[in-house]
mmCIF file of C-alpha atoms and ligand atoms in Angstrom:
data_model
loop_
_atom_site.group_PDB
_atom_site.id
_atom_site.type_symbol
_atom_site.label_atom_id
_atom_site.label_comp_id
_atom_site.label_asym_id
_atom_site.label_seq_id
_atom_site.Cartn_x
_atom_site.Cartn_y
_atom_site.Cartn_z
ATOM 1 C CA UNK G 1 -64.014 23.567 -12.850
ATOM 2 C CA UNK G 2 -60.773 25.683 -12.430
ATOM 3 C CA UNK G 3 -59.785 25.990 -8.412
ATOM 4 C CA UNK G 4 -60.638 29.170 -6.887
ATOM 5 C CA UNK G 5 -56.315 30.336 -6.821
ATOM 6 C CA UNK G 6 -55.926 29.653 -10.749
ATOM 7 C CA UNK G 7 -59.056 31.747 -11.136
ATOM 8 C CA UNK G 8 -57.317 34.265 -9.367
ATOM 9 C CA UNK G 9 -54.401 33.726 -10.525
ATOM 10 C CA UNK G 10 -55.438 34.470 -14.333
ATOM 11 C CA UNK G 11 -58.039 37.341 -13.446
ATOM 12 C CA UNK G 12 -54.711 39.138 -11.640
ATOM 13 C CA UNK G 13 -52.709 38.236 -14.797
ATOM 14 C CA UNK G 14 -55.673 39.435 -17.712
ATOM 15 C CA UNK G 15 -56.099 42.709 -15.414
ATOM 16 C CA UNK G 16 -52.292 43.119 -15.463
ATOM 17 C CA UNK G 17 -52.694 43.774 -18.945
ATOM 18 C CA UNK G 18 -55.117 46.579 -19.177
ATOM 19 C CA UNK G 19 -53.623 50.031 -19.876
ATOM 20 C CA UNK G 20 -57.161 52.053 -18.514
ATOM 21 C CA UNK G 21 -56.549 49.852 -14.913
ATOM 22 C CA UNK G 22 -52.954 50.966 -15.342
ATOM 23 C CA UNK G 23 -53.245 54.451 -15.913
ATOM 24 C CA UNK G 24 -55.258 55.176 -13.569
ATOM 25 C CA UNK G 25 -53.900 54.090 -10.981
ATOM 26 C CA UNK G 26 -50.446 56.017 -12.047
ATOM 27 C CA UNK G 27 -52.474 59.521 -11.919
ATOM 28 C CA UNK G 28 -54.684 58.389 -8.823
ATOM 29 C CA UNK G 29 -53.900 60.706 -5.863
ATOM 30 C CA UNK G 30 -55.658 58.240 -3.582
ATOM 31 C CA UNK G 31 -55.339 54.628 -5.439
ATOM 32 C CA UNK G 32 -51.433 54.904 -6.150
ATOM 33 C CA UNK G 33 -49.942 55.494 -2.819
ATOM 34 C CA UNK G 34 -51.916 53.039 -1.046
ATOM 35 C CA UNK G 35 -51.016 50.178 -3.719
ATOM 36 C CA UNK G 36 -47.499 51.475 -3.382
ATOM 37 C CA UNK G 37 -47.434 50.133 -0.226
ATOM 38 C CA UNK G 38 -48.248 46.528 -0.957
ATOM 39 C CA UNK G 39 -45.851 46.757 -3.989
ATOM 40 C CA UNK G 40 -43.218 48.132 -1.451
ATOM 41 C CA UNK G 41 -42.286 44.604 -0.739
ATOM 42 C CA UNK G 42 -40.930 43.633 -4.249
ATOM 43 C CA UNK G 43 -40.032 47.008 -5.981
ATOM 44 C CA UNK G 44 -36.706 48.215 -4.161
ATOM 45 C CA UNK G 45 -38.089 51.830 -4.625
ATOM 46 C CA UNK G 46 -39.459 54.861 -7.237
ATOM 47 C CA UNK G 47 -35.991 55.909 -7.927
ATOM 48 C CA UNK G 48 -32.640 54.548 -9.483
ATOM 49 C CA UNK G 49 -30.696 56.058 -6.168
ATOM 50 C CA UNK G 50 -32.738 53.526 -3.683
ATOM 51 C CA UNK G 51 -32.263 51.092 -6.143
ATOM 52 C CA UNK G 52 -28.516 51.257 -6.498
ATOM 53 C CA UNK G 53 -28.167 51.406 -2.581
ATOM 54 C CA UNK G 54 -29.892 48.040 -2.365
ATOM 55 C CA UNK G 55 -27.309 46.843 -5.006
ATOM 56 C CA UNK G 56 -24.532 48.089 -2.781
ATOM 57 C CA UNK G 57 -26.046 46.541 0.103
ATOM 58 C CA UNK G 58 -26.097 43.197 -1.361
ATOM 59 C CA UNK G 59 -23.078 43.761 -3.424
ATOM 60 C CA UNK G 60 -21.202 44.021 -0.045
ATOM 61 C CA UNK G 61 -22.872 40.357 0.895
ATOM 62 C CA UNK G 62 -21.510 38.573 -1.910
ATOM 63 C CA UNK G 63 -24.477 38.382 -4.399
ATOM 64 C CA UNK G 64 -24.407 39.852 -7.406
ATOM 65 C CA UNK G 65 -27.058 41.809 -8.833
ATOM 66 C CA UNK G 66 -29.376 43.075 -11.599
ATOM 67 C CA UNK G 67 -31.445 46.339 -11.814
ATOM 68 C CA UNK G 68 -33.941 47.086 -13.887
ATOM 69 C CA UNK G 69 -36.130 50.319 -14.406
ATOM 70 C CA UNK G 70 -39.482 49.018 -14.810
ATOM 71 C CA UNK G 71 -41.862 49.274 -17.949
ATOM 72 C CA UNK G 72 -42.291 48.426 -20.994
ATOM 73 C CA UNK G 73 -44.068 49.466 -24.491
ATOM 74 C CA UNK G 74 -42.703 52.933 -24.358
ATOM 75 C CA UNK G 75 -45.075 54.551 -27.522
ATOM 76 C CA UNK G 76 -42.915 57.561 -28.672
ATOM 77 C CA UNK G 77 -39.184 57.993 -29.773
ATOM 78 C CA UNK G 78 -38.404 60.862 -26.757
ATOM 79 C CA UNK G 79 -39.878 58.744 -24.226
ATOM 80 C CA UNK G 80 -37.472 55.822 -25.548
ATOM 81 C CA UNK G 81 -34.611 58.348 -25.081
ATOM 82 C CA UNK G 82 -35.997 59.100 -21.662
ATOM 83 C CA UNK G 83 -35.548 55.794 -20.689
ATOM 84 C CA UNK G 84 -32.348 54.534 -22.430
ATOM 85 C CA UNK G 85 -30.297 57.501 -20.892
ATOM 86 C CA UNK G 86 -31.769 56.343 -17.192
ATOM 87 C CA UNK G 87 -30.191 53.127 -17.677
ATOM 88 C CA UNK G 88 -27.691 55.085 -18.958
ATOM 89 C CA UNK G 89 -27.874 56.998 -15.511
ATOM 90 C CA UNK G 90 -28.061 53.516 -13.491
ATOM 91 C CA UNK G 91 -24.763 51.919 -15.339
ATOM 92 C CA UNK G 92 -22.738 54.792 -14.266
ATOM 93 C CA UNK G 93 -24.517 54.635 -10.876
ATOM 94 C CA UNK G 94 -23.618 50.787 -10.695
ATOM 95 C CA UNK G 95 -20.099 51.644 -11.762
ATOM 96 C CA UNK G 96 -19.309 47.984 -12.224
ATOM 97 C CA UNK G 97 -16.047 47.631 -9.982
ATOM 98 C CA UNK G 98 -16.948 44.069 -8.491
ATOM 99 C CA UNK G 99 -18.040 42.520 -12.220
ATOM 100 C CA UNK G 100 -21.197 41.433 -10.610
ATOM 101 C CA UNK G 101 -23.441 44.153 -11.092
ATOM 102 C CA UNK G 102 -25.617 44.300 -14.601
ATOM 103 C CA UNK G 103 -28.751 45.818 -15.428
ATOM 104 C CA UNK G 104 -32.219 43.950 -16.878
ATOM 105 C CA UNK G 105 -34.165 45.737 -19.746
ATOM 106 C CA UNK G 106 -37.299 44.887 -21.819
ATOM 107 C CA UNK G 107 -37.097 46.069 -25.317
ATOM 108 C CA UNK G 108 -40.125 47.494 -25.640
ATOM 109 C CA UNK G 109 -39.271 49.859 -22.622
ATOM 110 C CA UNK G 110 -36.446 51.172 -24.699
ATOM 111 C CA UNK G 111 -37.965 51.179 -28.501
ATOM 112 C CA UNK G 112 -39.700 47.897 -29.828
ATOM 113 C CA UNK G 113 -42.986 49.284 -29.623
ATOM 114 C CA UNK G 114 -41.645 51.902 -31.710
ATOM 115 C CA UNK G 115 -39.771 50.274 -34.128
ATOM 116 C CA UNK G 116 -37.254 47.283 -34.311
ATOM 117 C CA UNK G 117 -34.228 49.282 -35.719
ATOM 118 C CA UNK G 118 -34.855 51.548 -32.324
ATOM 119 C CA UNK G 119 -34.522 49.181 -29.631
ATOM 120 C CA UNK G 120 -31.697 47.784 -31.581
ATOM 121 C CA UNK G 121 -29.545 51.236 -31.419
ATOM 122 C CA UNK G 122 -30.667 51.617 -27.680
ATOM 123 C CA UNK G 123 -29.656 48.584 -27.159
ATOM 124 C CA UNK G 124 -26.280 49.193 -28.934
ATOM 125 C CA UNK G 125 -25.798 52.187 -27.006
ATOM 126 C CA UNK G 126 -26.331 50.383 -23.450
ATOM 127 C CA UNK G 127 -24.087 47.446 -24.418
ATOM 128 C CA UNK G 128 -21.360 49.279 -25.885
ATOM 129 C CA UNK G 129 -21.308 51.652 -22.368
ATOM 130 C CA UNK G 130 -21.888 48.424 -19.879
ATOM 131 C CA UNK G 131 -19.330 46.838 -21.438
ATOM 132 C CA UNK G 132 -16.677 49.552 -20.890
ATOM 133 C CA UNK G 133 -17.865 49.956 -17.447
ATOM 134 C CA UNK G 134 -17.220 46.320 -17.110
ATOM 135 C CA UNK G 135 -20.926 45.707 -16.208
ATOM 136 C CA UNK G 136 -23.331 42.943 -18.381
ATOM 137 C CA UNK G 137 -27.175 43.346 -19.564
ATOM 138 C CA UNK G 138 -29.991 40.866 -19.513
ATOM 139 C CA UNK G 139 -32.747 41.448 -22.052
ATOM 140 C CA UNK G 140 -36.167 40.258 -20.341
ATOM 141 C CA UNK G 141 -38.570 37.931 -22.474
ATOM 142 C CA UNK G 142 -41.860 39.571 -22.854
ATOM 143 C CA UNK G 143 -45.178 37.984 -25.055
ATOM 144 C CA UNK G 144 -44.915 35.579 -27.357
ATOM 145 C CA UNK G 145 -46.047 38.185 -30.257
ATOM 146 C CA UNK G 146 -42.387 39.683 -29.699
ATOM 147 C CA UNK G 147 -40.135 36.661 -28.979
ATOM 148 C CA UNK G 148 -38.800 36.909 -33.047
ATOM 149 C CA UNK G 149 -38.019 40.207 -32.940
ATOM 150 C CA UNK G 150 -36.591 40.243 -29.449
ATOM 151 C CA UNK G 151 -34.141 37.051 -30.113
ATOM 152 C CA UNK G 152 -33.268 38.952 -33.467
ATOM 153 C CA UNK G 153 -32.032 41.956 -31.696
ATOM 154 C CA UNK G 154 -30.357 39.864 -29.083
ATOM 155 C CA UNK G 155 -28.398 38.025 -31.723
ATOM 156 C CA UNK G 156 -27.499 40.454 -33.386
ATOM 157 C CA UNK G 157 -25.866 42.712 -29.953
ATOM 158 C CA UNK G 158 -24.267 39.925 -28.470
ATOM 159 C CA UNK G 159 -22.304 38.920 -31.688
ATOM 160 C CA UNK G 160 -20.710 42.314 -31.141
ATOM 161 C CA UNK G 161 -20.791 42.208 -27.572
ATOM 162 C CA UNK G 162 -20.924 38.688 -25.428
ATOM 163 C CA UNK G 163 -21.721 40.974 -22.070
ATOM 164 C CA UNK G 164 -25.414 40.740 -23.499
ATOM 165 C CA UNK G 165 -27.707 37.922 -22.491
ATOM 166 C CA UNK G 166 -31.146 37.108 -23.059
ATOM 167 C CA UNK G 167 -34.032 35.729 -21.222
ATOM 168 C CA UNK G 168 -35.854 32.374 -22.582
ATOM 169 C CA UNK G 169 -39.362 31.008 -21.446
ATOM 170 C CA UNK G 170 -39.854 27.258 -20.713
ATOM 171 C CA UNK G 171 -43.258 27.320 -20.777
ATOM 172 C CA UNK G 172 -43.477 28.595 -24.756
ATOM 173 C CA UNK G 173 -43.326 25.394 -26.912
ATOM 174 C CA UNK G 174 -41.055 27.072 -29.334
ATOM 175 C CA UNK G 175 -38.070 27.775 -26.705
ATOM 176 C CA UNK G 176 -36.671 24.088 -27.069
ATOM 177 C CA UNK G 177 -35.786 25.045 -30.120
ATOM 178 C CA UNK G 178 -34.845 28.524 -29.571
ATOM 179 C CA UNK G 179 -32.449 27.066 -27.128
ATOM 180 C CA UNK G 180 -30.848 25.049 -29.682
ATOM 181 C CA UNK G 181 -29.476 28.493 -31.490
ATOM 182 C CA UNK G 182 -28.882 30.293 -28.641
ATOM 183 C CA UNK G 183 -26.195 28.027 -27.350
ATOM 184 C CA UNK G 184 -24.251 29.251 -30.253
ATOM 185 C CA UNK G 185 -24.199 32.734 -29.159
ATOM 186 C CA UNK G 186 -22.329 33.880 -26.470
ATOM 187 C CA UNK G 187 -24.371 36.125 -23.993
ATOM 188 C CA UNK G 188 -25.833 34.789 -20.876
ATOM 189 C CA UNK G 189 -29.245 32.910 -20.871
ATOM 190 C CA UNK G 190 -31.390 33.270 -18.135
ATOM 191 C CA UNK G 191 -33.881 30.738 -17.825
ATOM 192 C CA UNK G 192 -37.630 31.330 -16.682
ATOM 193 C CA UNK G 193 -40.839 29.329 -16.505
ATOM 194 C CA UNK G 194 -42.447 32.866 -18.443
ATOM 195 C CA UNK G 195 -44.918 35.238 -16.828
ATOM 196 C CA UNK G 196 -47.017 36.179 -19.329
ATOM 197 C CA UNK G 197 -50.446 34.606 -20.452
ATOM 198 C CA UNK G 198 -50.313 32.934 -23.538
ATOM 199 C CA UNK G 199 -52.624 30.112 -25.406
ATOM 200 C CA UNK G 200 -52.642 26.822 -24.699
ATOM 201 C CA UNK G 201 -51.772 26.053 -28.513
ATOM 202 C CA UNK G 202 -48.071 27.941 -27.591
ATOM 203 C CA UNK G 203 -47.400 27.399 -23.888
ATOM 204 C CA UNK G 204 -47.873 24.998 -21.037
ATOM 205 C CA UNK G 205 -49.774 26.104 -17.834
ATOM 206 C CA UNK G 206 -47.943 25.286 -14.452
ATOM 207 C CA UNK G 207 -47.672 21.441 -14.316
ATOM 208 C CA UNK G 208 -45.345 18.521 -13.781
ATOM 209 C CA UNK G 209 -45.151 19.094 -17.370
ATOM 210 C CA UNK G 210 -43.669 21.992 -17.299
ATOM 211 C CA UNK G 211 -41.313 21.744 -14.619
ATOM 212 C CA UNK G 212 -39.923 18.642 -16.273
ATOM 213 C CA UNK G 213 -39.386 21.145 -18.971
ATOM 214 C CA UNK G 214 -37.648 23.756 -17.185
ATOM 215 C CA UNK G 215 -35.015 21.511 -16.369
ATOM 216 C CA UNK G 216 -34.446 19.418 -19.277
ATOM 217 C CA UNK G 217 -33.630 22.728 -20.742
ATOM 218 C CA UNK G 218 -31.140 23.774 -17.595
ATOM 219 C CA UNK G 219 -29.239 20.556 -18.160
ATOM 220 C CA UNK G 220 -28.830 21.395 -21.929
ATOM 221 C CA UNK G 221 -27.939 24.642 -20.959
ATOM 222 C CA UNK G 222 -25.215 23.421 -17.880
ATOM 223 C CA UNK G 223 -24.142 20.101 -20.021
ATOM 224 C CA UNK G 224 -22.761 22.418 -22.515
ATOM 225 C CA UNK G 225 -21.458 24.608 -19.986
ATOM 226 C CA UNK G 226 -22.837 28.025 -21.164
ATOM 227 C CA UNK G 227 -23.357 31.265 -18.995
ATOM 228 C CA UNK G 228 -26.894 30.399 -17.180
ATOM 229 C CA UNK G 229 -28.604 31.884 -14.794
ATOM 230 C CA UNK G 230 -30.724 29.375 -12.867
ATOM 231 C CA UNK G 231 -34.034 32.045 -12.251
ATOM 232 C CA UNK G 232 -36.758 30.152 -10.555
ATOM 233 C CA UNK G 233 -38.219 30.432 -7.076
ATOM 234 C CA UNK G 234 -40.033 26.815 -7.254
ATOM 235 C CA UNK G 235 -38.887 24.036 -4.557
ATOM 236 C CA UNK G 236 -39.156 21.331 -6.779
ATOM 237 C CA UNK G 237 -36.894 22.332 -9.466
ATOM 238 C CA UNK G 238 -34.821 23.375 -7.442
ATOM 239 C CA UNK G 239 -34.302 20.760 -5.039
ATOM 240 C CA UNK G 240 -34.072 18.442 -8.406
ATOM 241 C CA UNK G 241 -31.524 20.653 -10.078
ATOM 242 C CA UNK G 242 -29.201 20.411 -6.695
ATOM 243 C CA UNK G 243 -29.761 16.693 -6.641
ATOM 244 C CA UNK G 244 -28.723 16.135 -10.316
ATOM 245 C CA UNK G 245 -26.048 19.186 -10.763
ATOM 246 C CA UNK G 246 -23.748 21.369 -8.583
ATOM 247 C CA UNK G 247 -23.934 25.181 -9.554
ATOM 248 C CA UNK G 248 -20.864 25.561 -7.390
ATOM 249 C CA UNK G 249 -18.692 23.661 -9.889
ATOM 250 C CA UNK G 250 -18.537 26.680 -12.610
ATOM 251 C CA UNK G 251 -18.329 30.194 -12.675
ATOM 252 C CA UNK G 252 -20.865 30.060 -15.910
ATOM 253 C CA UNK G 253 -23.702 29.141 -13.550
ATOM 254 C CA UNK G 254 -25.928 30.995 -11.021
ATOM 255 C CA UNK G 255 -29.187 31.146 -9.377
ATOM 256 C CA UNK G 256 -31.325 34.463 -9.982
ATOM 257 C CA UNK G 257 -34.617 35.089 -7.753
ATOM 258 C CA UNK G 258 -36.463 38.195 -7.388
ATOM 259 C CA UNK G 259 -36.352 40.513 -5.188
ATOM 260 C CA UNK G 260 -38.693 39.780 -1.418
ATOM 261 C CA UNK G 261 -39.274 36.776 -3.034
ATOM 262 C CA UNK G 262 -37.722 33.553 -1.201
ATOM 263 C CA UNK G 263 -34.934 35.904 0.420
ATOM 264 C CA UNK G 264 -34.069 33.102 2.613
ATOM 265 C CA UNK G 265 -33.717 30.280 0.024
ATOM 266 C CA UNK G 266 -31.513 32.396 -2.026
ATOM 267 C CA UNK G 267 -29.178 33.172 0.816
ATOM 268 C CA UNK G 268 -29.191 29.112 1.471
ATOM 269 C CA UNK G 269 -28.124 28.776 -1.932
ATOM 270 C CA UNK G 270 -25.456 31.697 -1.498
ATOM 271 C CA UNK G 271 -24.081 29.981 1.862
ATOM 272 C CA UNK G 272 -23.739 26.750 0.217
ATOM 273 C CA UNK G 273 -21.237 27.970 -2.156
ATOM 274 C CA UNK G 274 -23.277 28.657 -5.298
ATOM 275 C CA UNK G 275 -23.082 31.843 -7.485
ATOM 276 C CA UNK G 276 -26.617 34.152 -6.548
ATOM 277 C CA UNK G 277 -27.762 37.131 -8.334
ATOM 278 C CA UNK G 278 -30.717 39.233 -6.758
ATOM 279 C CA UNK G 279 -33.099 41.293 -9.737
ATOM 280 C CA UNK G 280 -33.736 44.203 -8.204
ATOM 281 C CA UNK G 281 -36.652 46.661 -9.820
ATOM 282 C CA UNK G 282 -37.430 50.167 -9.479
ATOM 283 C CA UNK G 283 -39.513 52.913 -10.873
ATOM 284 C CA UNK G 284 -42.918 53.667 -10.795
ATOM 285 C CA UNK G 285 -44.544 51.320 -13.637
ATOM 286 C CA UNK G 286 -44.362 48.650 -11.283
ATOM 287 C CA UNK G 287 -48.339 47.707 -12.104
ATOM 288 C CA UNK G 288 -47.992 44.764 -14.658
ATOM 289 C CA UNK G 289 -44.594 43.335 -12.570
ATOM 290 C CA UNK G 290 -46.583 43.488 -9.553
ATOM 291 C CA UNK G 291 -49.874 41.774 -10.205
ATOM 292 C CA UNK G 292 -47.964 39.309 -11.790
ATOM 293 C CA UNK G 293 -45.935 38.881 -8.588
ATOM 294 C CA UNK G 294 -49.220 38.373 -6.760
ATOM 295 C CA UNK G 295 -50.768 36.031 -9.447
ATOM 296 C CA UNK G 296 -47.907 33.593 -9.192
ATOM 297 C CA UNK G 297 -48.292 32.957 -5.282
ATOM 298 C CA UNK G 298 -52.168 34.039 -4.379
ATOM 299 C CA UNK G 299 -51.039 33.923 -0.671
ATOM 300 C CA UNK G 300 -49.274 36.919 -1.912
ATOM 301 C CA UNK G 301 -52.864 39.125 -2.371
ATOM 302 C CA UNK G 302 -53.375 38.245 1.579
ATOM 303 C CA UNK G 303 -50.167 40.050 1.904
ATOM 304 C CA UNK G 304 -50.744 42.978 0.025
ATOM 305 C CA UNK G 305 -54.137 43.930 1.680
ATOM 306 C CA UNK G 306 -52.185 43.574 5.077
ATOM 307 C CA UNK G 307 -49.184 45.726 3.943
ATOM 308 C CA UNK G 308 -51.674 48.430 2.913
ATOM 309 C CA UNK G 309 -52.813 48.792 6.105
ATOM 310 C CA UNK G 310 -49.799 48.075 7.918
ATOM 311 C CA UNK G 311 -46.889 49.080 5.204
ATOM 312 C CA UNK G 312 -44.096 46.472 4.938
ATOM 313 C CA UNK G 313 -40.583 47.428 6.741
ATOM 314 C CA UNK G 314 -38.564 45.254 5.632
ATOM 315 C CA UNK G 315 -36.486 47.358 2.730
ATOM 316 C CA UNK G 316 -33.531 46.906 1.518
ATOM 317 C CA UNK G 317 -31.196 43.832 2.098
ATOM 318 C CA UNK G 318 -32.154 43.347 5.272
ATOM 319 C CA UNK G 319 -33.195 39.638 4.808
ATOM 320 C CA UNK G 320 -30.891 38.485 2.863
ATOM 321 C CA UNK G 321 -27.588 37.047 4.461
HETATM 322 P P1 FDA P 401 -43.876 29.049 -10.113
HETATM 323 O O1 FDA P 401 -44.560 30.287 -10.567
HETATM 324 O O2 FDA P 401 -44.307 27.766 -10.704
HETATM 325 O O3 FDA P 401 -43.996 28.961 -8.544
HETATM 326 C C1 FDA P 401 -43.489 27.849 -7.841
HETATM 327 C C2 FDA P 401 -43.364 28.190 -6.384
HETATM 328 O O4 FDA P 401 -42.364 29.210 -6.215
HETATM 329 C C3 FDA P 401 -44.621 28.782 -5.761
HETATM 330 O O5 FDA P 401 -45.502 27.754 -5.352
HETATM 331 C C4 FDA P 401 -44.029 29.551 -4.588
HETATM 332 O O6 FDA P 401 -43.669 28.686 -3.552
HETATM 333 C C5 FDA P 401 -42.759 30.110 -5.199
HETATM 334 N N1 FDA P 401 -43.060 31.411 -5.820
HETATM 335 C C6 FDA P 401 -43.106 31.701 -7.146
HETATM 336 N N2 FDA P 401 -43.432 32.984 -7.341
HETATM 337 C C7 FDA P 401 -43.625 33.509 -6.122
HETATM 338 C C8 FDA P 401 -44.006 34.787 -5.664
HETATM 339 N N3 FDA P 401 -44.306 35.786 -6.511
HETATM 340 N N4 FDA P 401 -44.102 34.989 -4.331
HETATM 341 C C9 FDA P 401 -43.828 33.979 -3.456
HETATM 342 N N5 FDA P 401 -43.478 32.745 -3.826
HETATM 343 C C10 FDA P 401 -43.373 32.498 -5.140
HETATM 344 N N6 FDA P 401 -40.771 36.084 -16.848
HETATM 345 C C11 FDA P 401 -40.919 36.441 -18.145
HETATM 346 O O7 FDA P 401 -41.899 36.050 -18.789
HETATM 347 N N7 FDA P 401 -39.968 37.240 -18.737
HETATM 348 C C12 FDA P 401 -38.861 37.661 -18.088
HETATM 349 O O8 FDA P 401 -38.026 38.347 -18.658
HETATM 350 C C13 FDA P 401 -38.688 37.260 -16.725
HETATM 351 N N8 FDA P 401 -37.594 37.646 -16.004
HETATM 352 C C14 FDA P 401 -37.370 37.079 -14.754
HETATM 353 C C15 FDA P 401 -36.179 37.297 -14.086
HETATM 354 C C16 FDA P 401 -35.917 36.646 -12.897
HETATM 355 C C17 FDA P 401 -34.619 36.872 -12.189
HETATM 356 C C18 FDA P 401 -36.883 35.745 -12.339
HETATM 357 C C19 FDA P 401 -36.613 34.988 -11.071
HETATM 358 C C20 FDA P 401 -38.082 35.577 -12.982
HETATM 359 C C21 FDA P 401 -38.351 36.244 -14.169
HETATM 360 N N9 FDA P 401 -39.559 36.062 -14.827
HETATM 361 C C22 FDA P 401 -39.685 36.459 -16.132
HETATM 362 C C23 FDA P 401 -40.723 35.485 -14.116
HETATM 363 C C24 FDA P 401 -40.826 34.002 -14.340
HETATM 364 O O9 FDA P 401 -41.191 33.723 -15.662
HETATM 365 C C25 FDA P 401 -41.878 33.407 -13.412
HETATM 366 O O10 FDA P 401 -43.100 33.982 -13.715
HETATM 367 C C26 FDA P 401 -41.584 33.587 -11.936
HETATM 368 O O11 FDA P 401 -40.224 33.383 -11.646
HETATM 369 C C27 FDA P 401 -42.368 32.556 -11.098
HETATM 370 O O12 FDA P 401 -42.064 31.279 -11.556
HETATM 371 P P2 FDA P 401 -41.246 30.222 -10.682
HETATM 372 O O13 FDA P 401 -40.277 29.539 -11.570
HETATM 373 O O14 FDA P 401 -40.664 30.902 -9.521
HETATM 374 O O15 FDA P 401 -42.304 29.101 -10.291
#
């Protein structure tokens, strides 16, 4: 019998994934702004300007920083322009003078759902402008039905340009070997336990298991001293990875959480020395990123309900130091 918070936790995540829910809620006059308010805490606002201001914010406090403009599986070409030339929009906003700024993408919010050879031009286009702006993209990991295609396109960019990283999943049984090619490429990796739910037969569930996973793969990853971002929120790994590694001791190495989440752990981290990025999303498809936010901490759907009726205040970088 499965506890009462993983039943939650994977009716949040399978409800996550349903368009009607989704849509609905976008064109509800009554539904949307009151679920705004509980996703308030973790979306940095609807529009590029708020996020960018955060970015500043935290910019100016040492951390360095990665916005994204949330969605994904964009269905027609125009609507992949649409959202190509915003991130377009957010790179010149960023402007990249402190060469800690980048910008976090899925490829199906800028083509894949379209076609392959799509996102790959987008994705072309965005590298070839960060990289003259001096800023550097991370390409989010997204179900397992896409990983090919997405690590194609990613090899293929960051051959041409190394300001390109990708984003790898522990919990897919596949990435230990994924990890073994990616090591020859250049471009950052940033390394995740994975969000999405998959079958047992490719993934492991939250466990010992897995943690012991997630870290065997960061010490592959800072033994052969490649461009990592540390991205996990969990105490244990953490705690473990500080006991058997210092992040301070290369500029290839950082720790990435998400944005209200663990704000004070992060600027620990930051204090002691280590290299911290802050992922800061925006937009108004923040459905999918936020039930999964709530599904990964269930404490977090208490929240929610009281930040509807009591909207959070908190913005910006207020609690980070
Ligand atoms: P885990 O989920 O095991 O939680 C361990 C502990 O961490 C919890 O008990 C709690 O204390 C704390 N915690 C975790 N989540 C919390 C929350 N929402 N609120 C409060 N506390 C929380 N995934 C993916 O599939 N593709 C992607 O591209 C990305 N990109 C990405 C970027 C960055 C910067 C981060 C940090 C994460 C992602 N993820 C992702 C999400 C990632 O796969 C994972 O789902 C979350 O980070 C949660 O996993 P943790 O490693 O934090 O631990």
């Amino acid at each position: 019998m499965l506890s009462p918070a993983i039943q939650l936790t994977d009716a949040l995540k399978s409800i996550s994934r349903n368009d009607q829910i989704k849509t609905y809620i976008r064109q509800s006059e009554e539904l949307y702004p009151l679920l705004w308010k509980a996703a308030r805490r973790f979306v940095t606002g609807e529009s590029k300007v708020e996020a960018i201001d955060v970015a500043n914010q935290l910019l100016a406090k040492g951390y360095a920083v990665s916005v994204e403009y949330i969605g994904e599986n964009t269905s027609t070409v125009e609507e992949c322009e649409k959202v190509k030339d915003e991130f377009l929009a957010v790179i010149e906003g960023l402007g990249g003078g402190s060469s800690r700024e980048s910008i976090s993408l899925d490829l199906s919010h800028i083509g894949l759902t379209v076609s392959k050879s799509l996102a790959y031009t987008n994705l072309l286009e965005l590298a070839e402008k960060a990289q003259e702006s001096g800023i550097s993209i991370m390409i989010g990991m997204e179900e397992s039905s896409k990983t090919d295609a997405i690590l194609d396109i990613y090899k293929r960019v960051t051959d041409q340009y190394p300001n390109v990283g990708v984003t790898l999943q522990a919990h897919l049984h596949r990435s230990q070997q994924d990890l073994k090619e990616l090591l020859h490429f250049p471009g950052r990796i940033r390394l995740v336990k994975g969000a999405y739910q998959e079958s047992a037969g490719t993934s492991f569930s939250r466990s010992t298991e897995l943690n012991d996973r997630y870290l065997n793969m960061a010490m592959q990853i800072l033994r052969a001293k490649h461009p990592v971002s540390i991205a996990t929120h969990d105490e244990v790994v953490l705690q473990e990875l500080e006991l058997r590694y210092e992040l301070t001791s290369g500029t290839y190495a950082e720790y990435e959480m998400l944005y209200g989440i663990r704000p004070e752990r992060i600027s620990e981290l930051k204090r002691r020395g280590n290299s911290c990025r802050v992922y800061l999303p925006y937009g108004q498809e923040w459905y999918l990123y936020v039930c999964h936010r709530i599904a990964e901490n269930p404490e977090n759907l208490y929240q929610a309900v009281a930040d509807m009726i009591h909207p959070f205040e908190g913005e910006g970088s207020l609690d980070y130091e």
